[in-house]
PDB file of C-alpha atoms in Angstrom:
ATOM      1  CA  UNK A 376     -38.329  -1.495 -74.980  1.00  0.00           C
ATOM      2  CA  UNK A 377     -38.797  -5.082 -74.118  1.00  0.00           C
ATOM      3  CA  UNK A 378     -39.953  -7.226 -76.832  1.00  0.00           C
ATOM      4  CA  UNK A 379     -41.698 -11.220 -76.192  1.00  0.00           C
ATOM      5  CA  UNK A 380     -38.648 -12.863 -75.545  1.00  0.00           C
ATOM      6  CA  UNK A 381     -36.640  -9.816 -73.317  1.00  0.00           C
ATOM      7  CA  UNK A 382     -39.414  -9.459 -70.591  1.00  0.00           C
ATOM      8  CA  UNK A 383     -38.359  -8.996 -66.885  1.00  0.00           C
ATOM      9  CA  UNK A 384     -38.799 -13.220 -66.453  1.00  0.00           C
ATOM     10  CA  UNK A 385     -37.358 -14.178 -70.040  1.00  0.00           C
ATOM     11  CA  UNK A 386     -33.947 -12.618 -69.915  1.00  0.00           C
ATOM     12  CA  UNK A 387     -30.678 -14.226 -69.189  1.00  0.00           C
ATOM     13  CA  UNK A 388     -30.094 -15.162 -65.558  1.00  0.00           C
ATOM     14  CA  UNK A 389     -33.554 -15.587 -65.240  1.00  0.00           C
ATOM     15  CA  UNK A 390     -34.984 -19.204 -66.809  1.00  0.00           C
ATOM     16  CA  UNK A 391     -34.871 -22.095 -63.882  1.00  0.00           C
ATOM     17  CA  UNK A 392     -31.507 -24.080 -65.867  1.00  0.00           C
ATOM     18  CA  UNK A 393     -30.294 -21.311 -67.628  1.00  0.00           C
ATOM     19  CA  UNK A 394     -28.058 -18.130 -66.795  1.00  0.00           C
ATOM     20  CA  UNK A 395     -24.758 -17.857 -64.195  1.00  0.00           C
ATOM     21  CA  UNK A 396     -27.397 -17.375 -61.479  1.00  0.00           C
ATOM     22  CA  UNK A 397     -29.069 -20.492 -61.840  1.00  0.00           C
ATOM     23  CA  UNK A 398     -28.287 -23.907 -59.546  1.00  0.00           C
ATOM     24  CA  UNK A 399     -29.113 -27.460 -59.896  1.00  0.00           C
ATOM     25  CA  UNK A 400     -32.167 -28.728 -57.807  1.00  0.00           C
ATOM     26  CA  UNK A 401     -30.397 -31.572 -56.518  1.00  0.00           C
ATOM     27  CA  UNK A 402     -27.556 -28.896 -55.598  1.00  0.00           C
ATOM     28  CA  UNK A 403     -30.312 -26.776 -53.747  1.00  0.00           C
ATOM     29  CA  UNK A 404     -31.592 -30.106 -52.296  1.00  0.00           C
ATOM     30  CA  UNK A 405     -28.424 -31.136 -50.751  1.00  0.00           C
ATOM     31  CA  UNK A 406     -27.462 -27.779 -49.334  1.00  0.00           C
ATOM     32  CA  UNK A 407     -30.957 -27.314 -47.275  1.00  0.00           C
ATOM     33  CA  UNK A 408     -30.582 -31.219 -45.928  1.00  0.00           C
ATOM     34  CA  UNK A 409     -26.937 -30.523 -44.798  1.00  0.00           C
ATOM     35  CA  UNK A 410     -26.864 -28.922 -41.984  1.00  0.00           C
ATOM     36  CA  UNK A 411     -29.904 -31.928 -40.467  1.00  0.00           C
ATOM     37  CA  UNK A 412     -27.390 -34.778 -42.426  1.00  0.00           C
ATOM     38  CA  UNK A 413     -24.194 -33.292 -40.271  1.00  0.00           C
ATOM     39  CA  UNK A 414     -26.264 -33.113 -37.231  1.00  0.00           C
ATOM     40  CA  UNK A 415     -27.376 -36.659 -37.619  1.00  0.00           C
ATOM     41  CA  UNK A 416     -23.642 -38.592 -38.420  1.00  0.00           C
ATOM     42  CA  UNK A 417     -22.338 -36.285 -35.647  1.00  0.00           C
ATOM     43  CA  UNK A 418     -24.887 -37.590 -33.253  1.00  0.00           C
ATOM     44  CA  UNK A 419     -26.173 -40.887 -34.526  1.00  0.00           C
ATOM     45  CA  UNK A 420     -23.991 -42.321 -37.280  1.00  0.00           C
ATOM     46  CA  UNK A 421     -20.403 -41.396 -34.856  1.00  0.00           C
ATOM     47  CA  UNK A 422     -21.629 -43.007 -31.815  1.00  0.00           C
ATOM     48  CA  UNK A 423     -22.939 -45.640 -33.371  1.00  0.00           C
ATOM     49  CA  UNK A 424     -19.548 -46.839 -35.032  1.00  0.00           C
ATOM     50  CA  UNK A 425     -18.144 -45.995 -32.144  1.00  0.00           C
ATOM     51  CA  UNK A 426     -20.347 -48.487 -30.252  1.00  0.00           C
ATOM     52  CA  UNK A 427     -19.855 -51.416 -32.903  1.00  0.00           C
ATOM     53  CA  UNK A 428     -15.915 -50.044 -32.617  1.00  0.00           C
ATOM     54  CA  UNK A 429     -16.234 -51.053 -28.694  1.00  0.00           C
ATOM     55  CA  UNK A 430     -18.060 -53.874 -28.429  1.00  0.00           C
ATOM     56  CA  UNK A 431     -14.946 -55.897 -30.295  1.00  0.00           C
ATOM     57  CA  UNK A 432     -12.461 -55.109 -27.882  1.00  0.00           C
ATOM     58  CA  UNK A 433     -11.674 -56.436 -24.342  1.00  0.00           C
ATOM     59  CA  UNK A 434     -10.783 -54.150 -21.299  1.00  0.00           C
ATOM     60  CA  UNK A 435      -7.328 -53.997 -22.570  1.00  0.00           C
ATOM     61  CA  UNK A 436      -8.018 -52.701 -26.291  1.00  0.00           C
ATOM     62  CA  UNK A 437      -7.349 -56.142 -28.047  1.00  0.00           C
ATOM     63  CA  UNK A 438     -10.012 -56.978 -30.758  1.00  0.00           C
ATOM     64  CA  UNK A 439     -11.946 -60.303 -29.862  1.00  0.00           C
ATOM     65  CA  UNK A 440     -15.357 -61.399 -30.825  1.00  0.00           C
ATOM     66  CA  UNK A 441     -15.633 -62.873 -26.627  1.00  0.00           C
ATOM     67  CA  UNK A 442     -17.936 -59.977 -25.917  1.00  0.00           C
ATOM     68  CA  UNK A 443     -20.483 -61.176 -27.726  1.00  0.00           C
ATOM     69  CA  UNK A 444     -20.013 -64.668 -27.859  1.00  0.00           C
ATOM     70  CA  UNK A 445     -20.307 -64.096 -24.010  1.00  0.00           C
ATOM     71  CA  UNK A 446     -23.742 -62.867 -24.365  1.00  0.00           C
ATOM     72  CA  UNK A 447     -25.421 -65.122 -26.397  1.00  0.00           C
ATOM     73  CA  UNK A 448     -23.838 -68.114 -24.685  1.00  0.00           C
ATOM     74  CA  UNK A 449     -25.291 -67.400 -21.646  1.00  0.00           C
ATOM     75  CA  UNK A 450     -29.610 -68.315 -21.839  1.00  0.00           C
ATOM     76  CA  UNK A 451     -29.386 -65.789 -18.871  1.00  0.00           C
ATOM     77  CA  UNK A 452     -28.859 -62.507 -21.306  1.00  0.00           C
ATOM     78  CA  UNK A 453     -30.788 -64.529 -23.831  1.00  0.00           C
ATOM     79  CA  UNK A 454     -33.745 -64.461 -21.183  1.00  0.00           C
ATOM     80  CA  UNK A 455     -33.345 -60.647 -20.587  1.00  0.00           C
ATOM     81  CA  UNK A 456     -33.299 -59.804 -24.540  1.00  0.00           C
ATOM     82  CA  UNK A 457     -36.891 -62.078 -24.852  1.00  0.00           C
ATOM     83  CA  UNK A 458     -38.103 -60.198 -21.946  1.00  0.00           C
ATOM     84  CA  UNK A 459     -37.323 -56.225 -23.065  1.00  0.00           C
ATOM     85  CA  UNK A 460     -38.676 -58.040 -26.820  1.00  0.00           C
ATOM     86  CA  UNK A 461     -41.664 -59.097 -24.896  1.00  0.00           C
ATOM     87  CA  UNK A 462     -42.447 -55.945 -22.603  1.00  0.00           C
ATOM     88  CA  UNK A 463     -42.052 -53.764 -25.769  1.00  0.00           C
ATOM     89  CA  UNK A 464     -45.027 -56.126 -27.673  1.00  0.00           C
ATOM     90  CA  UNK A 465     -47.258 -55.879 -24.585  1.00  0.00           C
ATOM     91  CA  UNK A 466     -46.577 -51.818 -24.272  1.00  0.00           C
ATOM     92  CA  UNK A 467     -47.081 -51.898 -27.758  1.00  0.00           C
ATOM     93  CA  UNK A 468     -50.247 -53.667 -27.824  1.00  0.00           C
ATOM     94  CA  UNK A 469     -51.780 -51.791 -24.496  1.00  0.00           C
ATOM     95  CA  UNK A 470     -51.253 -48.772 -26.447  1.00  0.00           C
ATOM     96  CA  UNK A 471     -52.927 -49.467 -29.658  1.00  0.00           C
ATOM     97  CA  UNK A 472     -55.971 -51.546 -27.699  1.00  0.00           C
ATOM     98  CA  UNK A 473     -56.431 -48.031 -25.958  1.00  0.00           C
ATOM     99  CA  UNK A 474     -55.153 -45.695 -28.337  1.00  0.00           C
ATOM    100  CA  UNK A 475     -57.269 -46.826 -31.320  1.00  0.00           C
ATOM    101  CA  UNK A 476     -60.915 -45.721 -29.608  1.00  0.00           C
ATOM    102  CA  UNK A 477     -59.359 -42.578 -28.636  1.00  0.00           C
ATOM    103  CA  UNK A 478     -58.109 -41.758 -32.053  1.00  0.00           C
ATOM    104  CA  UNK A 479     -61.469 -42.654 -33.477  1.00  0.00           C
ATOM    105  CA  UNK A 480     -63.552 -40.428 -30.688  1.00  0.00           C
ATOM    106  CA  UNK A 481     -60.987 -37.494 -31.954  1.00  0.00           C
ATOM    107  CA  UNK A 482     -62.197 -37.575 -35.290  1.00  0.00           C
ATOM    108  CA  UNK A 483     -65.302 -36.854 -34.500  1.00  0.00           C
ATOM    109  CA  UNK A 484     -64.836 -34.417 -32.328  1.00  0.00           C
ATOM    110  CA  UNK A 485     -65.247 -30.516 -32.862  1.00  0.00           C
ATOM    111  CA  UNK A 486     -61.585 -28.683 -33.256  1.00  0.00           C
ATOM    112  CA  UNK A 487     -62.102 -27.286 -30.148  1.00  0.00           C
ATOM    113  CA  UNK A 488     -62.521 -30.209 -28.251  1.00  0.00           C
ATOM    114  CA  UNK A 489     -59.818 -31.889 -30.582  1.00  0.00           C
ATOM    115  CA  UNK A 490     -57.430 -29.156 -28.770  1.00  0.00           C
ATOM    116  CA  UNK A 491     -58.067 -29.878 -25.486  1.00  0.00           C
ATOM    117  CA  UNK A 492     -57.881 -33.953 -26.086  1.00  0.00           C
ATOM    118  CA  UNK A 493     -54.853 -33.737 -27.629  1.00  0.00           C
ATOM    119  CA  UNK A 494     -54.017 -31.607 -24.843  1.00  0.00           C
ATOM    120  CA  UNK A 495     -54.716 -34.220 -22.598  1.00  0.00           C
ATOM    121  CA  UNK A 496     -52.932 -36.764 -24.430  1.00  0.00           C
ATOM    122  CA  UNK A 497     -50.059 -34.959 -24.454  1.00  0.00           C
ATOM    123  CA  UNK A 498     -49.378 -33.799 -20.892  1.00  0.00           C
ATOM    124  CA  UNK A 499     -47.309 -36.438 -19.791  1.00  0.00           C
ATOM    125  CA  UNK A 500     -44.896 -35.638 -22.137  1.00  0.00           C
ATOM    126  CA  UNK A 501     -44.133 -32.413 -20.607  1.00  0.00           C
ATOM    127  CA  UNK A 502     -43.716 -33.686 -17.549  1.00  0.00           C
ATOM    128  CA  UNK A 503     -40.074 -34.894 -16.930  1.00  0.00           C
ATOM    129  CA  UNK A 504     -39.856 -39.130 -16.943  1.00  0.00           C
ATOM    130  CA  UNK A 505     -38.641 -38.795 -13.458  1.00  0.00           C
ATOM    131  CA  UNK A 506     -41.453 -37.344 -12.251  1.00  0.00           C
ATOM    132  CA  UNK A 507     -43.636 -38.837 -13.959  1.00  0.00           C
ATOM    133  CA  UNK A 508     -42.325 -42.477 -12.844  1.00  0.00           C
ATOM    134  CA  UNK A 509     -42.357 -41.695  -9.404  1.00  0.00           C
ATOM    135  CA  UNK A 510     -46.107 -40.404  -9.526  1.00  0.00           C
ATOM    136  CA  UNK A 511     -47.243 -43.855 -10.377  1.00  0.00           C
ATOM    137  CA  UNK A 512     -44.608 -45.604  -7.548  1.00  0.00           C
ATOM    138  CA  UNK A 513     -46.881 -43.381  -5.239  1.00  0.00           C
ATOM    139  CA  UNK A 514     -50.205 -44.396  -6.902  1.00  0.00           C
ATOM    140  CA  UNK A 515     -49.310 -48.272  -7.269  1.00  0.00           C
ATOM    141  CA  UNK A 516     -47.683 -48.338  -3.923  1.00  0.00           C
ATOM    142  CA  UNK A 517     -48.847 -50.362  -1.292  1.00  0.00           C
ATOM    143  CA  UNK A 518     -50.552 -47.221   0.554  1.00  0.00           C
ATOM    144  CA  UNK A 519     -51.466 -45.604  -2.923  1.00  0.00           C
ATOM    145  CA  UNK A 520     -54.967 -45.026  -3.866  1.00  0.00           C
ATOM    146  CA  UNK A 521     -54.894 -48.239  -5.978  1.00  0.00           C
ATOM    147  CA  UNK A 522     -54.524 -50.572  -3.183  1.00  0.00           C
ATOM    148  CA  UNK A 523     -56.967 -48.002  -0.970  1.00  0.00           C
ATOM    149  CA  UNK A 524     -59.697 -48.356  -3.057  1.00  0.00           C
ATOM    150  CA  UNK A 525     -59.125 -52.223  -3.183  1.00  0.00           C
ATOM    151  CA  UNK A 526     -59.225 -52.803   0.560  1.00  0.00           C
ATOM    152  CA  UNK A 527     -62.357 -50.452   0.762  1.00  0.00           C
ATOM    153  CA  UNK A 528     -64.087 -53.090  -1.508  1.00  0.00           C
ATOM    154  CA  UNK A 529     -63.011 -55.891   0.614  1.00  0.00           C
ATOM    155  CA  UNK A 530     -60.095 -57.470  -1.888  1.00  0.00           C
ATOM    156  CA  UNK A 531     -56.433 -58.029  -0.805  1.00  0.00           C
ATOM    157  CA  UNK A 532     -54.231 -55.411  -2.972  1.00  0.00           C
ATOM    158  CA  UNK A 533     -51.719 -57.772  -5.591  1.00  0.00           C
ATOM    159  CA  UNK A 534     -48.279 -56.521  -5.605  1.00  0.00           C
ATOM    160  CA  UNK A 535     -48.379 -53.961  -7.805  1.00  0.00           C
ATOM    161  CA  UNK A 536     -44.567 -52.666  -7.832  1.00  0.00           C
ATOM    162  CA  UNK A 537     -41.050 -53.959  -8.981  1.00  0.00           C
ATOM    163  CA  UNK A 538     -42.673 -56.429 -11.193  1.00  0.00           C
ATOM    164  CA  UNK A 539     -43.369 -56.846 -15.232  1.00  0.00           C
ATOM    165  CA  UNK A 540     -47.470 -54.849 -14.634  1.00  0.00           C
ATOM    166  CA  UNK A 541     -46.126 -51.514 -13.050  1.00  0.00           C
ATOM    167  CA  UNK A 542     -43.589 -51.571 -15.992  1.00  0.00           C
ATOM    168  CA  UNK A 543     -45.945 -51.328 -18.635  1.00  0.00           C
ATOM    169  CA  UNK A 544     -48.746 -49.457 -16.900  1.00  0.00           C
ATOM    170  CA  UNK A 545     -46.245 -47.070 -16.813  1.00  0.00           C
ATOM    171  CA  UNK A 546     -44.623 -47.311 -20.410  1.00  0.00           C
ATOM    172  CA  UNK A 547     -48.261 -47.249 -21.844  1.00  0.00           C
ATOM    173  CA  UNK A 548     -48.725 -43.828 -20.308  1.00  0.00           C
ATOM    174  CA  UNK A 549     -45.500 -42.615 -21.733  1.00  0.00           C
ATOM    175  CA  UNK A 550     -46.019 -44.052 -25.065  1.00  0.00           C
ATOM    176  CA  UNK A 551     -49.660 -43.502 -25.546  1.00  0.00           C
ATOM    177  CA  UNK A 552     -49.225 -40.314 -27.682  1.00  0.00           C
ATOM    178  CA  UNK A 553     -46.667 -41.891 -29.569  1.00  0.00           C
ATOM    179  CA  UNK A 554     -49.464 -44.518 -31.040  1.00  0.00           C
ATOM    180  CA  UNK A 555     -52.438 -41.909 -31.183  1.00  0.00           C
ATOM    181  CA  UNK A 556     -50.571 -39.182 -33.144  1.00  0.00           C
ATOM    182  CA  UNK A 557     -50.246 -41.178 -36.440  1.00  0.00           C
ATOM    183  CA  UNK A 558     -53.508 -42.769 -35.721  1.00  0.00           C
ATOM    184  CA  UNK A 559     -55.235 -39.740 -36.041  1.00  0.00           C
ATOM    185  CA  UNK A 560     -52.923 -38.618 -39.451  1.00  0.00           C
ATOM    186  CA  UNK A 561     -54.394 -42.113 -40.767  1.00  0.00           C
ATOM    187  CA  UNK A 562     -57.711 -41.785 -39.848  1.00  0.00           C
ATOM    188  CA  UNK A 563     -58.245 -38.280 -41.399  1.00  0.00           C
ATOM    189  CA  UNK A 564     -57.172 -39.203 -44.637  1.00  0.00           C
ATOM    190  CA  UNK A 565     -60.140 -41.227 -44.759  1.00  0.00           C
ATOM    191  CA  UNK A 566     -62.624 -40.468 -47.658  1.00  0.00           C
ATOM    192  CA  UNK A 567     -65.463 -39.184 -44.607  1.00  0.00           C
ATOM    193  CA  UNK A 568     -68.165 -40.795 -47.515  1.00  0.00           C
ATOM    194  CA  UNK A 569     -66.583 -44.516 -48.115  1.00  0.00           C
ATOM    195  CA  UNK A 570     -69.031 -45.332 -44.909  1.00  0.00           C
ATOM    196  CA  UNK A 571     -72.048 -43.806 -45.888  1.00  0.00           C
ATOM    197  CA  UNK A 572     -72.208 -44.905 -48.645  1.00  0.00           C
ATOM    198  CA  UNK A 573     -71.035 -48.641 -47.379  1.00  0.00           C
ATOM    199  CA  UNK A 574     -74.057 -47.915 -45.185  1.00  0.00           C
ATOM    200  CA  UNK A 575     -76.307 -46.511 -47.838  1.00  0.00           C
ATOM    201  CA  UNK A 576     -75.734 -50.249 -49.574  1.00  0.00           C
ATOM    202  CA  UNK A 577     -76.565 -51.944 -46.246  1.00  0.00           C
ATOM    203  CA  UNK A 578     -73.384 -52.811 -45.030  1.00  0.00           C
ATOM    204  CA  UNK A 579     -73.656 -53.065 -40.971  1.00  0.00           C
ATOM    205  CA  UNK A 580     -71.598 -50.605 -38.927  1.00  0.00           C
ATOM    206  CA  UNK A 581     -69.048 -53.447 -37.651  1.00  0.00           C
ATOM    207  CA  UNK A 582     -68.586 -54.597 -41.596  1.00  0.00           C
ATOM    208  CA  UNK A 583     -68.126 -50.908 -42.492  1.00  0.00           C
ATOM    209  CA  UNK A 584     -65.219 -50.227 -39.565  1.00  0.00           C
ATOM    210  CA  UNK A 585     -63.569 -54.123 -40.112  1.00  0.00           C
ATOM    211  CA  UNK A 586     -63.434 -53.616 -43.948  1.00  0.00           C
ATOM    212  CA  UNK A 587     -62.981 -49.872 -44.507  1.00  0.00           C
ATOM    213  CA  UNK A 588     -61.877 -47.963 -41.799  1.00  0.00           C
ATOM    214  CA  UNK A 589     -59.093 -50.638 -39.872  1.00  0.00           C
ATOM    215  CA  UNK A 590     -57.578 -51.397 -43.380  1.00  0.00           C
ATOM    216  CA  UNK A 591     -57.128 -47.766 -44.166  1.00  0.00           C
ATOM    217  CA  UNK A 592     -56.179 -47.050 -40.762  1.00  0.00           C
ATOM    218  CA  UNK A 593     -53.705 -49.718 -40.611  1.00  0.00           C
ATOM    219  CA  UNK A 594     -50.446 -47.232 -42.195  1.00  0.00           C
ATOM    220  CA  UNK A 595     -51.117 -45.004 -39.319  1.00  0.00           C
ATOM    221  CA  UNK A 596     -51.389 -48.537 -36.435  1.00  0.00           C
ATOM    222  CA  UNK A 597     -48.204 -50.003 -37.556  1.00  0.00           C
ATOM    223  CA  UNK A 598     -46.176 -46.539 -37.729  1.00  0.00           C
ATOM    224  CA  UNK A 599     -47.121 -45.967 -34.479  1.00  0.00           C
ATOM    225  CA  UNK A 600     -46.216 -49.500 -33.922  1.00  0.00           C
ATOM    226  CA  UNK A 601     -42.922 -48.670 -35.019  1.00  0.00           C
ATOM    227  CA  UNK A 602     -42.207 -45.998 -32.549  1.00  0.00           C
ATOM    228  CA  UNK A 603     -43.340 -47.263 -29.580  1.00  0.00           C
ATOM    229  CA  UNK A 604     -42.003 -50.493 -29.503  1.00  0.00           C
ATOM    230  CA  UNK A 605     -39.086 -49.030 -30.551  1.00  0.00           C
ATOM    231  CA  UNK A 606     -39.044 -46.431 -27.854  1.00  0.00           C
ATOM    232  CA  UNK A 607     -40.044 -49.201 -25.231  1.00  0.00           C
ATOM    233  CA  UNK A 608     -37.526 -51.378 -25.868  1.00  0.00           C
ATOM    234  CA  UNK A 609     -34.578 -48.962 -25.613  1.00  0.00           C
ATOM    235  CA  UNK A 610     -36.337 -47.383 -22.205  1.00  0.00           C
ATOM    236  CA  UNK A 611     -34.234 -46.577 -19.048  1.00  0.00           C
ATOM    237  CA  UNK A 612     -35.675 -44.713 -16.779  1.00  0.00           C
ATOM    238  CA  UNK A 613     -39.552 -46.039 -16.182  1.00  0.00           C
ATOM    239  CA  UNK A 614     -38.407 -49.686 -16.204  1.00  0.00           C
ATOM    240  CA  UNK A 615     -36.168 -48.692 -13.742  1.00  0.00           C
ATOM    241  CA  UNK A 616     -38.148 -47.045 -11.204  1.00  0.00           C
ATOM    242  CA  UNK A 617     -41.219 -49.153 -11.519  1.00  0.00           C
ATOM    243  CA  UNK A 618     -39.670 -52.445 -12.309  1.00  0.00           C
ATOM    244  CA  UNK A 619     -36.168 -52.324 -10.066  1.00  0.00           C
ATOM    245  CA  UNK A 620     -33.555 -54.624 -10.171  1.00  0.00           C
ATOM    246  CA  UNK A 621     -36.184 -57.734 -10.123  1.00  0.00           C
ATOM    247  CA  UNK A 622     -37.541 -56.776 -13.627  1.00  0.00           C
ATOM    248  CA  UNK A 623     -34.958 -57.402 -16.395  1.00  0.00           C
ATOM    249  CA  UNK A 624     -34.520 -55.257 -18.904  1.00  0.00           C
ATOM    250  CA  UNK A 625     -32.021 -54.803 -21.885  1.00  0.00           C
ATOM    251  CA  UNK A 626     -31.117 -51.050 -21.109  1.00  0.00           C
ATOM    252  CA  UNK A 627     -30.963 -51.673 -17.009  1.00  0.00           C
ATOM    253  CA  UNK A 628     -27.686 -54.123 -17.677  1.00  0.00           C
ATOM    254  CA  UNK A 629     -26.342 -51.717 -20.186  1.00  0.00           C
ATOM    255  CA  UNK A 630     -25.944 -49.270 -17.776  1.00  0.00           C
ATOM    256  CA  UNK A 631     -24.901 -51.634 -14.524  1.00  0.00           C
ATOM    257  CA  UNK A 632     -22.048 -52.935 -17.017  1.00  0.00           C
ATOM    258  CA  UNK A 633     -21.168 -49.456 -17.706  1.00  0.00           C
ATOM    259  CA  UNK A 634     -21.487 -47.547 -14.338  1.00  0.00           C
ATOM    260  CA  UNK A 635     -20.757 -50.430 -11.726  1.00  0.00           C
ATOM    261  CA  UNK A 636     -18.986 -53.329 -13.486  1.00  0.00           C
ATOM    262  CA  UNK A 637     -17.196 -50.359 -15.959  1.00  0.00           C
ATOM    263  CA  UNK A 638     -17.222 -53.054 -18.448  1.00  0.00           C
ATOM    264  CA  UNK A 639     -17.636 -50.740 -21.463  1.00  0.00           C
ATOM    265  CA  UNK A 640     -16.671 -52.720 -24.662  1.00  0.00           C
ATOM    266  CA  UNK A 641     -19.375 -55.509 -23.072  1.00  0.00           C
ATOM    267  CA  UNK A 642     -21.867 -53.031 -22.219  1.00  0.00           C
ATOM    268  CA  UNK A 643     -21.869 -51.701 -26.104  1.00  0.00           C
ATOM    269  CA  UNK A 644     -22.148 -55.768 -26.828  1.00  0.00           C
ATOM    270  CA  UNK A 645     -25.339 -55.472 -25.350  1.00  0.00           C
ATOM    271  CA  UNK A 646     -26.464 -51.923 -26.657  1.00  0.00           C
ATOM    272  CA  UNK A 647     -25.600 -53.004 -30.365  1.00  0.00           C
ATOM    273  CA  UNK A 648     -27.786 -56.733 -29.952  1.00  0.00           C
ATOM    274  CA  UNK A 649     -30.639 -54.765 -28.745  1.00  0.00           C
ATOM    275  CA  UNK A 650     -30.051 -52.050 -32.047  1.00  0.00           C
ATOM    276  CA  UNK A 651     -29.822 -55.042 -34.363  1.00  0.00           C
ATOM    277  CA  UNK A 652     -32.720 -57.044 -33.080  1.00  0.00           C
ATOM    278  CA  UNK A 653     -35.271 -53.921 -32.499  1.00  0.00           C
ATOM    279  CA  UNK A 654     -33.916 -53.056 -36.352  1.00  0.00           C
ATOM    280  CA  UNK A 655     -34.331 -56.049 -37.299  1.00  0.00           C
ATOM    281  CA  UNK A 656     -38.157 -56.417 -36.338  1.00  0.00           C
ATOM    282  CA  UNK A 657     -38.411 -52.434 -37.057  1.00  0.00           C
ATOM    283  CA  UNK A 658     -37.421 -53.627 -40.729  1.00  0.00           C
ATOM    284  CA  UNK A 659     -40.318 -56.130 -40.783  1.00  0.00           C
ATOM    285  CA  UNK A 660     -42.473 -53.802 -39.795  1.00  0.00           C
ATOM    286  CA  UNK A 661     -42.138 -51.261 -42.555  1.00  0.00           C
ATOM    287  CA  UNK A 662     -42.582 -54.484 -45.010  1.00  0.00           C
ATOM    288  CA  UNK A 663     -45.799 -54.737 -43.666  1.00  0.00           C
ATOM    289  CA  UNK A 664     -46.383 -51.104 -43.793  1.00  0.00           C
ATOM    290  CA  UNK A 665     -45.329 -51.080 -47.851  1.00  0.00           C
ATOM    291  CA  UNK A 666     -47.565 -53.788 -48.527  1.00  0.00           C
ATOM    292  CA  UNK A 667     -51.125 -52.411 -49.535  1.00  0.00           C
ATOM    293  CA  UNK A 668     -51.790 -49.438 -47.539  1.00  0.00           C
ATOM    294  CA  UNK A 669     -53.248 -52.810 -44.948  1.00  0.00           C
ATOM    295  CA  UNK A 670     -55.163 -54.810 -47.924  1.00  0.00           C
ATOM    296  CA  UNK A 671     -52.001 -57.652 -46.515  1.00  0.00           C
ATOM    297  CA  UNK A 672     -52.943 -57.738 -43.103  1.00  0.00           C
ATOM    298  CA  UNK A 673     -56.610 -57.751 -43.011  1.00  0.00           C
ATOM    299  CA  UNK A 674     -57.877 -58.394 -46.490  1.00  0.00           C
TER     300      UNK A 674
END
């Protein structure tokens, strides 16, 4: 017989603390996140030391601090590092100018039609960067439909390649997901009756979206932020293809100092000033994010 205290979930072995079978939380805890905290330091955390290992030591192996006294000696790398910083605000911004009415037409929308927009939005990820990059050399090229439709209408086609614009036309198409997808986890977290009712008490629609919705909204705009500029500023491949040699770029003389000068320890000089500075404003970033849910930045 079992009496109150010997039922099936009272016995020994069976209370959450008590019993040989039982385990710590935090023990449970740490054993689930190990296997995704060895895969990080094995592929994060170990390159990364070695990188900052690297970049203080000539070609020989002697430790010197030249590599990087080299770099910011020279206003020529200085110039590059304000240039990826500055094509990584503008890809930024070109994403959130277009990626905020999308997000807000997606909440609206019927799951069904939700599916297929998000479809949309997400197609040129699965198409390799490659491909993708040369699509748009053919489409901005100087026989492209761009220039085409230009010369139909009686206007002289600009230069549209190797230069800062086919850069970030083609870095906003990359990272236009990127600034949508936590959008949209912002947005619906919205209480759907704070504008009604801001309505209901005669509030205009512009005073409803510039007080309600943006502030609320503005976790989800500076995450995605976060990640593209991020993502931008560490970019290869797009920059270039569509930029070339004549658009500098932080990653572009990373690899020329690896692969053609085979200047390695200066070549992780310049990979770990870009991972301090894009930390660095990455950090800021996350201040603002902590700060009010947005009540800081437009209240």
């Amino acid at each position: 017989m079992t009496g109150p205290g010997n039922g099936p979930g009272n016995g020994p072995g069976y209370g959450p603390a008590s019993g040989r079978g039982s385990r710590p939380r935090w023990r449970t805890g740490l054993l689930l996140a190990l296997p995704a905290v060895v895969i990080f330091a094995l592929l994060f955390v170990a390159p990364l030391f070695t990188l900052v290992a690297n970049s203080f030591r000539t070609q020989t192996g002697a430790f010197t601090f030249g590599n990087y006294a080299r770099f910011l000696g020279d206003p020529f790398y200085r110039d590059v590092l304000w240039n990826t910083l500055k094509v990584a605000a503008m890809t930024t911004a070109g994403c959130l100018v277009i990626g905020y009415p999308f997000a807000l037409y997606m909440r609206g929308r019927s799951p069904r039609v939700r599916n297929w927009l998000a479809l949309l939005l997400l197609s040129p990820l699965l198409i390799s960067m490659v491909i993708r990059a040369y699509g748009w050399l053919v489409v901005l090229g100087p026989n492209g439909p761009v220039a085409a439709v230009l010369t139909w209408l009686g206007l002289t086609p600009p230069q549209l390649l190797y230069n800062d614009t086919a850069v970030l036309i083609g870095m906003v198409h990359v990272m236009l997901a990127y600034m949508v997808l936590p959008l949209m986890g912002s947005l619906d977290r919205i209480d759907p009756t704070l504008v009604p009712a801001a309505k209901g008490l005669g509030a205009p629609g512009w005073t409803c979206f510039w007080r309600i919705t943006l502030p609320l909204s503005a976790p989800g705009m500076l995450a995605g932020a976060m990640i593209v500029f991020s993502l931008t500023a560490s970019s290869f491949v797009t920059p270039a293809i569509l930029g070339g040699p004549k658009v500098k770029l932080m990653p572009y003389f990373v690899y020329t100092q690896a692969t053609t000068t085979l200047d390695w320890p200066y070549a992780a000089a310049i990979g770990f000033v870009l991972v301090v500075v894009t930390t660095g404003l990455l950090l800021g970033y996350s201040r603002l994010l902590r700060r009010g849910h947005g009540e800081a930045v437009f209240g």
